[in-house]
Coordinates of C-alpha atoms in Angstrom, one line a residue:
M89 CA 112.2 105.5 119.7
K90 CA 109.8 103.2 117.9
K91 CA 106.1 103.6 118.6
P92 CA 103.4 101.0 118.0
F93 CA 100.7 101.9 115.5
V94 CA 98.1 100.8 118.2
T95 CA 97.5 102.0 121.7
L96 CA 97.1 99.8 124.8
E97 CA 93.4 100.6 124.9
Q98 CA 93.0 99.5 121.3
L99 CA 94.9 96.3 122.0
Q100 CA 92.9 95.5 125.1
T101 CA 89.8 95.7 122.9
I102 CA 91.3 93.7 120.0
T103 CA 92.6 90.9 122.3
Q104 CA 89.1 90.4 123.7
Q105 CA 88.1 89.2 120.2
Y106 CA 91.4 87.7 119.0
P107 CA 93.4 85.6 121.5
T108 CA 97.2 86.3 121.5
P109 CA 99.5 85.7 119.8
F110 CA 98.6 87.2 116.4
H111 CA 100.1 89.3 113.7
L112 CA 98.4 92.7 113.4
Y113 CA 98.7 94.8 110.2
D114 CA 98.1 98.5 109.7
E115 CA 96.1 99.2 106.5
K116 CA 96.7 102.9 106.6
G117 CA 100.5 102.4 106.9
I118 CA 100.5 99.9 104.0
R119 CA 98.6 102.3 101.8
D120 CA 100.7 105.3 102.8
T121 CA 103.9 103.4 102.1
A122 CA 102.7 102.3 98.6
R123 CA 101.6 105.9 97.8
A124 CA 105.0 107.3 98.9
L125 CA 106.8 104.7 96.7
Y126 CA 104.7 105.5 93.7
K127 CA 105.2 109.3 94.2
A128 CA 109.0 108.8 94.4
F129 CA 109.0 107.0 91.0
S130 CA 106.2 109.0 89.3
W131 CA 108.8 110.5 87.0
N132 CA 109.0 107.1 85.2
P133 CA 105.6 106.6 83.4
G134 CA 105.8 102.8 83.3
Y135 CA 106.9 102.3 86.9
R136 CA 105.3 99.5 88.9
E137 CA 106.0 97.9 92.3
F138 CA 105.7 94.1 92.2
F139 CA 105.2 93.2 95.8
A140 CA 107.3 90.2 96.9
V141 CA 104.5 87.7 97.9
K142 CA 107.0 85.7 99.9
A143 CA 107.2 88.5 102.4
T144 CA 103.5 88.5 103.4
P145 CA 101.4 85.9 101.5
N146 CA 98.0 87.0 102.6
P147 CA 95.2 87.5 100.1
Q148 CA 93.8 90.6 101.9
I149 CA 97.1 92.3 102.0
L150 CA 97.7 91.6 98.3
K151 CA 94.2 93.0 97.4
I152 CA 95.1 96.2 99.3
L153 CA 98.3 96.5 97.3
K154 CA 96.5 95.8 94.1
E155 CA 94.2 98.7 94.8
E156 CA 97.3 100.9 95.2
G157 CA 98.5 99.9 91.8
C158 CA 101.0 97.1 92.7
G159 CA 101.6 93.9 91.0
T160 CA 103.0 90.7 92.6
D161 CA 106.5 89.1 92.4
C162 CA 106.1 85.3 92.7
S163 CA 108.7 82.6 93.2
S164 CA 106.6 79.4 93.5
L165 CA 103.5 77.7 92.2
T166 CA 101.4 78.6 95.1
E167 CA 102.4 82.2 95.0
L168 CA 101.3 82.3 91.4
M169 CA 98.0 80.6 92.3
M170 CA 97.4 83.1 95.1
S171 CA 98.1 86.0 92.8
D172 CA 95.7 84.6 90.2
R173 CA 92.9 84.1 92.9
C174 CA 93.4 87.7 94.0
G175 CA 92.8 89.0 90.5
F176 CA 96.3 89.7 89.3
A177 CA 96.9 88.7 85.7
G178 CA 99.3 89.1 82.8
D179 CA 101.9 91.8 83.3
E180 CA 100.7 92.4 86.8
I181 CA 102.7 89.3 87.8
M182 CA 106.5 88.9 87.7
F183 CA 107.7 85.3 88.1
S184 CA 111.3 85.3 89.5
S185 CA 112.3 81.8 90.7
N186 CA 115.4 79.6 90.8
D187 CA 115.8 75.8 90.4
T188 CA 112.3 76.0 88.8
P189 CA 110.1 73.0 88.2
A190 CA 108.4 72.7 84.8
E191 CA 104.9 73.0 86.2
E192 CA 105.8 76.5 87.7
F193 CA 107.0 77.8 84.3
A194 CA 103.9 76.4 82.7
L195 CA 101.5 78.2 85.1
A196 CA 103.5 81.4 84.8
A197 CA 103.1 81.3 81.1
K198 CA 99.4 80.4 81.3
L199 CA 98.8 83.4 83.5
G200 CA 100.7 85.7 81.1
A201 CA 103.2 86.5 83.8
T202 CA 106.5 88.1 82.9
I203 CA 109.1 85.4 83.4
N204 CA 112.5 86.4 84.9
L205 CA 115.0 83.6 84.1
D206 CA 117.6 82.8 86.7
D207 CA 120.0 80.8 84.6
I208 CA 121.0 80.5 81.0
S209 CA 120.1 76.8 80.9
H210 CA 116.5 77.8 81.7
I211 CA 116.0 79.2 78.3
D212 CA 115.8 75.9 76.5
F213 CA 114.2 74.3 79.6
L214 CA 111.4 76.9 79.4
K215 CA 111.0 76.4 75.6
D216 CA 110.8 72.7 76.0
T217 CA 108.3 73.1 78.8
I218 CA 105.8 75.4 77.2
G219 CA 106.7 75.0 73.6
Y220 CA 107.8 78.6 72.9
I221 CA 109.7 81.6 74.3
P222 CA 107.3 84.5 75.4
K223 CA 107.6 87.7 73.5
K224 CA 108.4 89.5 76.8
I225 CA 111.1 88.0 78.9
S226 CA 113.6 89.0 81.6
C227 CA 117.0 87.7 82.8
R228 CA 118.6 88.0 86.3
Y229 CA 122.1 89.3 86.5
N230 CA 124.7 88.4 89.1
P231 CA 127.9 90.5 88.9
G232 CA 129.9 88.2 91.2
G233 CA 132.5 89.4 93.6
T234 CA 131.6 91.6 96.5
F235 CA 129.3 94.6 96.2
T236 CA 130.4 97.5 98.4
L237 CA 128.9 100.9 98.9
G238 CA 131.0 103.3 100.9
E239 CA 129.9 105.4 103.9
S240 CA 126.7 107.1 103.1
E241 CA 125.4 110.4 104.6
E242 CA 123.7 108.3 107.3
G243 CA 127.1 106.7 108.1
F244 CA 125.9 103.2 107.0
Q245 CA 128.0 100.9 104.8
V246 CA 126.5 98.4 102.4
M247 CA 128.4 95.3 101.7
D248 CA 127.2 92.0 100.3
N249 CA 128.6 89.0 98.5
P250 CA 126.9 88.3 95.1
G251 CA 129.7 85.9 94.2
Q252 CA 128.4 83.5 96.9
A253 CA 124.7 83.9 95.9
K254 CA 123.1 81.1 93.9
Y255 CA 121.1 83.5 91.8
G256 CA 121.5 85.0 88.4
M257 CA 123.8 84.9 85.3
T258 CA 127.3 86.2 84.7
R259 CA 127.9 89.2 82.5
P260 CA 129.0 87.1 79.5
Q261 CA 126.0 84.8 80.0
M262 CA 123.6 87.8 79.9
T263 CA 124.8 88.6 76.4
Q264 CA 124.5 85.0 75.3
A265 CA 121.1 84.7 76.9
F266 CA 119.7 87.8 75.1
R267 CA 121.0 86.6 71.8
R268 CA 119.5 83.1 72.3
L269 CA 116.2 84.5 73.4
K270 CA 116.1 86.8 70.4
E271 CA 116.7 83.9 68.1
L272 CA 113.8 82.1 69.7
G273 CA 111.4 84.9 69.2
A274 CA 111.6 87.2 72.2
E275 CA 110.9 90.9 71.4
E276 CA 110.9 92.7 74.7
F277 CA 113.7 92.3 77.2
G278 CA 114.1 93.0 80.9
I279 CA 117.0 93.0 83.3
H280 CA 116.9 92.1 87.0
A281 CA 119.5 92.1 89.8
F282 CA 119.6 91.9 93.6
L283 CA 122.9 92.9 95.1
A284 CA 122.3 93.6 98.8
S285 CA 119.7 92.9 101.4
N286 CA 118.0 95.3 103.9
T287 CA 120.2 98.3 103.0
L288 CA 119.8 101.5 105.1
S289 CA 121.3 103.9 102.6
N290 CA 119.7 106.2 100.2
E291 CA 122.6 105.5 97.9
Y292 CA 122.0 101.8 97.3
Y293 CA 119.2 101.9 94.7
P294 CA 120.8 104.7 92.6
A295 CA 124.1 102.7 92.7
L296 CA 122.4 99.5 91.6
A297 CA 120.4 101.4 89.0
A298 CA 123.6 102.8 87.5
I299 CA 125.1 99.3 87.2
L300 CA 122.0 98.0 85.5
F301 CA 121.4 101.0 83.3
Q302 CA 125.0 100.8 82.0
M303 CA 124.7 97.1 81.3
A304 CA 121.4 97.7 79.5
V305 CA 123.1 100.1 77.1
E306 CA 125.9 97.6 76.5
L307 CA 123.5 94.8 75.9
K308 CA 121.4 96.8 73.5
N309 CA 124.6 97.6 71.5
E310 CA 125.9 94.0 71.7
T311 CA 122.7 92.2 70.8
G312 CA 120.3 94.7 69.2
C313 CA 117.6 93.6 71.7
H314 CA 114.9 96.0 72.7
I315 CA 115.2 96.4 76.5
T316 CA 111.8 97.8 77.7
F317 CA 112.1 97.3 81.5
I318 CA 114.6 97.1 84.3
N319 CA 113.7 95.5 87.7
L320 CA 115.7 97.1 90.6
S321 CA 114.4 94.2 92.8
G322 CA 114.4 94.7 96.6
G323 CA 117.0 95.5 99.1
V324 CA 115.7 98.9 100.3
G325 CA 115.6 98.1 104.0
V326 CA 113.9 99.2 107.2
P327 CA 115.4 100.3 110.5
Y328 CA 114.9 97.4 112.9
L329 CA 116.9 99.1 115.6
P330 CA 115.3 102.1 117.2
D331 CA 118.2 104.4 116.6
Q332 CA 118.7 103.6 113.0
P333 CA 117.7 106.2 110.4
A334 CA 115.0 105.2 107.9
N335 CA 115.5 105.4 104.2
D336 CA 113.9 108.4 102.4
I337 CA 112.2 106.9 99.4
A338 CA 111.8 110.3 97.8
V339 CA 115.5 110.8 97.9
I340 CA 116.1 107.3 96.6
G341 CA 113.7 107.9 93.7
E342 CA 115.4 111.1 92.8
G343 CA 118.8 109.4 92.8
V344 CA 117.6 106.7 90.4
R345 CA 116.1 109.5 88.2
R346 CA 119.5 111.2 87.9
A347 CA 121.2 107.9 86.9
Y348 CA 118.4 107.2 84.4
E349 CA 118.9 110.6 82.8
D350 CA 122.7 110.4 82.9
I351 CA 122.9 106.9 81.4
L352 CA 119.8 105.7 79.6
V353 CA 118.4 108.9 78.1
P354 CA 121.6 109.8 76.1
A355 CA 121.7 106.2 74.8
G356 CA 118.2 106.7 73.3
M357 CA 116.6 104.4 76.0
G358 CA 114.4 107.0 77.7
D359 CA 111.4 104.7 77.2
V360 CA 112.6 102.0 79.6
S361 CA 110.1 101.3 82.4
L362 CA 111.3 100.6 85.9
C363 CA 109.9 98.2 88.5
T364 CA 110.7 97.2 92.0
E365 CA 109.9 94.3 94.4
L366 CA 110.0 95.8 97.9
G367 CA 108.4 93.3 100.2
R368 CA 110.2 94.3 103.4
F369 CA 110.1 98.0 102.8
M370 CA 106.4 97.8 102.0
L371 CA 105.2 95.7 104.9
A372 CA 107.7 95.1 107.7
P373 CA 107.0 98.3 109.7
N374 CA 103.3 97.9 109.1
G375 CA 103.0 94.7 111.1
H376 CA 103.3 93.8 114.8
L377 CA 103.4 90.5 116.5
I378 CA 101.1 90.8 119.5
T379 CA 101.9 88.5 122.5
R380 CA 101.1 88.2 126.1
V381 CA 103.4 87.5 129.1
L382 CA 102.7 84.1 130.6
H383 CA 105.6 83.5 133.0
E384 CA 108.7 85.1 134.6
K385 CA 111.6 82.8 135.4
Q386 CA 114.6 83.8 137.5
T387 CA 117.7 81.5 137.4
Y388 CA 121.0 82.6 136.0
K389 CA 119.2 85.2 134.1
D390 CA 115.7 86.8 134.1
Y391 CA 113.4 85.3 131.5
I392 CA 110.1 86.5 130.4
G393 CA 108.0 83.8 128.8
V394 CA 105.4 84.8 126.2
D395 CA 102.6 83.0 124.4
A396 CA 104.3 83.5 121.0
C397 CA 107.4 81.6 119.9
A398 CA 109.8 81.2 117.0
A399 CA 107.0 79.3 115.1
N400 CA 105.3 82.8 114.9
L401 CA 108.4 84.8 114.2
M402 CA 111.6 82.9 113.4
R403 CA 114.0 85.7 112.4
P404 CA 115.5 86.2 115.9
A405 CA 116.0 82.5 116.3
M406 CA 117.3 81.9 112.8
Y407 CA 119.5 85.0 112.2
G408 CA 119.8 86.5 115.7
A409 CA 117.8 89.4 114.1
Y410 CA 116.8 92.3 116.3
H411 CA 113.1 93.1 116.7
H412 CA 112.2 96.0 118.9
I413 CA 109.8 95.3 121.8
T414 CA 107.3 97.7 123.4
V415 CA 105.8 96.8 126.7
M416 CA 102.3 98.3 126.2
G417 CA 101.3 100.8 128.8
K418 CA 104.9 101.3 130.0
E419 CA 106.3 103.2 127.0
D420 CA 107.4 106.1 129.3
Q421 CA 108.9 104.0 132.1
P422 CA 112.6 103.5 132.4
C423 CA 114.2 100.5 130.7
D424 CA 116.0 99.4 133.8
H425 CA 115.4 95.6 133.8
Q426 CA 117.4 93.2 131.7
Y427 CA 115.5 90.2 130.2
D428 CA 115.6 87.4 127.8
V429 CA 112.2 87.2 126.1
T430 CA 111.4 83.6 125.2
G431 CA 108.9 81.3 123.7
A432 CA 107.9 77.8 124.6
L433 CA 109.8 75.8 121.9
C434 CA 112.2 73.1 123.1
E435 CA 115.1 75.0 121.5
N436 CA 117.4 77.4 123.3
N437 CA 117.4 79.8 120.4
D438 CA 113.6 80.4 120.8
K439 CA 114.2 83.9 122.1
F440 CA 112.8 87.2 120.8
A441 CA 115.4 89.2 122.7
V442 CA 118.5 88.5 124.7
D443 CA 119.8 90.7 127.5
R444 CA 117.2 93.3 126.4
M445 CA 116.8 96.4 128.7
L446 CA 113.0 96.9 129.2
P447 CA 110.7 98.3 131.8
K448 CA 109.7 96.1 134.6
I449 CA 107.4 93.4 133.1
H450 CA 104.5 91.7 134.9
I451 CA 102.6 88.5 134.0
G452 CA 99.7 89.5 131.7
D453 CA 101.4 92.4 130.1
L454 CA 100.9 92.8 126.4
L455 CA 104.1 93.1 124.3
V456 CA 104.3 94.5 120.7
I457 CA 107.2 93.0 118.7
H458 CA 107.8 95.5 115.9
D459 CA 108.6 95.2 112.2
T460 CA 107.0 91.7 111.7
G461 CA 104.8 92.6 108.7
A462 CA 107.3 91.0 106.3
H463 CA 109.0 87.6 106.8
G464 CA 107.0 87.2 110.0
H465 CA 103.9 85.0 109.7
A466 CA 105.2 84.0 106.2
M467 CA 108.1 82.1 107.8
G468 CA 106.0 80.3 110.4
Y469 CA 106.1 76.6 111.0
Q470 CA 104.7 73.8 113.2
Y471 CA 107.8 72.5 115.1
N472 CA 106.9 71.1 118.5
G473 CA 103.3 71.1 117.4
R474 CA 103.1 74.8 117.8
L475 CA 100.5 76.2 115.5
R476 CA 100.7 79.3 113.2
S477 CA 98.8 82.3 114.6
A478 CA 96.0 84.4 113.3
E479 CA 96.5 87.5 111.1
V480 CA 94.4 90.6 111.9
L481 CA 94.0 93.8 109.8
L482 CA 93.6 97.1 111.6
Q483 CA 91.5 98.9 109.0
T484 CA 91.7 102.6 108.1
D485 CA 88.6 103.4 110.1
G486 CA 90.1 101.8 113.3
S487 CA 88.1 98.6 113.1
T488 CA 89.7 95.2 112.8
R489 CA 89.1 92.3 110.5
L490 CA 90.4 88.7 110.8
I491 CA 92.3 88.0 107.6
R492 CA 93.7 84.6 108.5
R493 CA 92.4 82.4 111.3
A494 CA 94.8 80.7 113.7
E495 CA 95.6 77.1 113.0
T496 CA 93.9 74.4 115.1
P497 CA 95.2 71.0 116.1
E498 CA 92.9 69.5 113.4
D499 CA 94.8 71.5 110.8
Y500 CA 98.0 70.0 112.2
F501 CA 96.7 66.5 112.0
A502 CA 94.9 66.9 108.7
T503 CA 97.7 65.8 106.5
A504 CA 98.7 62.8 108.6
I505 CA 97.9 59.3 107.6
W506 CA 96.4 57.6 110.6
D507 CA 95.6 54.1 109.3

């Protein structure tokens, strides 16, 4: 059963200072996750985690991760700007974008970021934009087809459809791209691929690694390029459902190590550095959306209305995604009432839970919506004039700090032209 990282007593104190709804992040959990990840890959001397800024674009979160040795993975101009303002520079930034405007390539180059090219046509576009090809460059690979990983020891099957994804280059294009980049002056080459999302299998990363390691050996032989790093991207998931098993990052790291020693080392490529971009794995379990019950409605179903809505967390409305809910103070009570938990948007999909069995809920109860630390606040919006909520950091000493204020109506009106 999922347990919140705060108690009811803590939340009662916190909500006296910060009105609900708000996103709450656990600094200790963030640091512990980063340290476990680095320990799992400590066998690779050049390893680095490039945190996917899109998951949780908050400067204070990024600064915590920087202290833990992480870089940033950026996919837009503003993400690059945020990384720069937070003190990331040079090879601490990976720029992985698609359909990229020229100004974004220009800023990435100015900051010294490692540019990860999504398409073969971007080679000449990049050269025309900045006037040269960087000495260090990466290309994103898409194997096409369907990626399948059979039943794992956890009984979970991974299946995704790279052939329908807009990202990356074909295998022949990877060879062509490396040769062209080498002609234009590139000296250090990297490979990137993302084959499946939110996997709950210790076998996914080692399987992906084996694919990329084998291709790296082939590309080296075909092109003579010096491949110095391989980016395993994201995809290591978190258990949103309470009965799902969590990934074991130590087992995953060991599986990747075996593939590395079986494939790269015999090919004379034992100097290749690895990197990852694990936004969800790093942050999702270390964030809660805190909301208070405003109303109970009984018609054809029983509805619990809360002061948060899909503008604060859109994954359930957008994907039908499951997020666990804890009714604070009632953790040990039987879940013998069936509810839809809803927000106030004028859309019927504005529901955090549908037909969810929970303890008896009363108006004024505090609810914790779990696993919102990644792709939670980041995906917020202002539909219906609902405003994005505050972000609060629960620090390692138990105190709290506001790390993003809630929007106000004046923020909403600020970009409008009134005359």
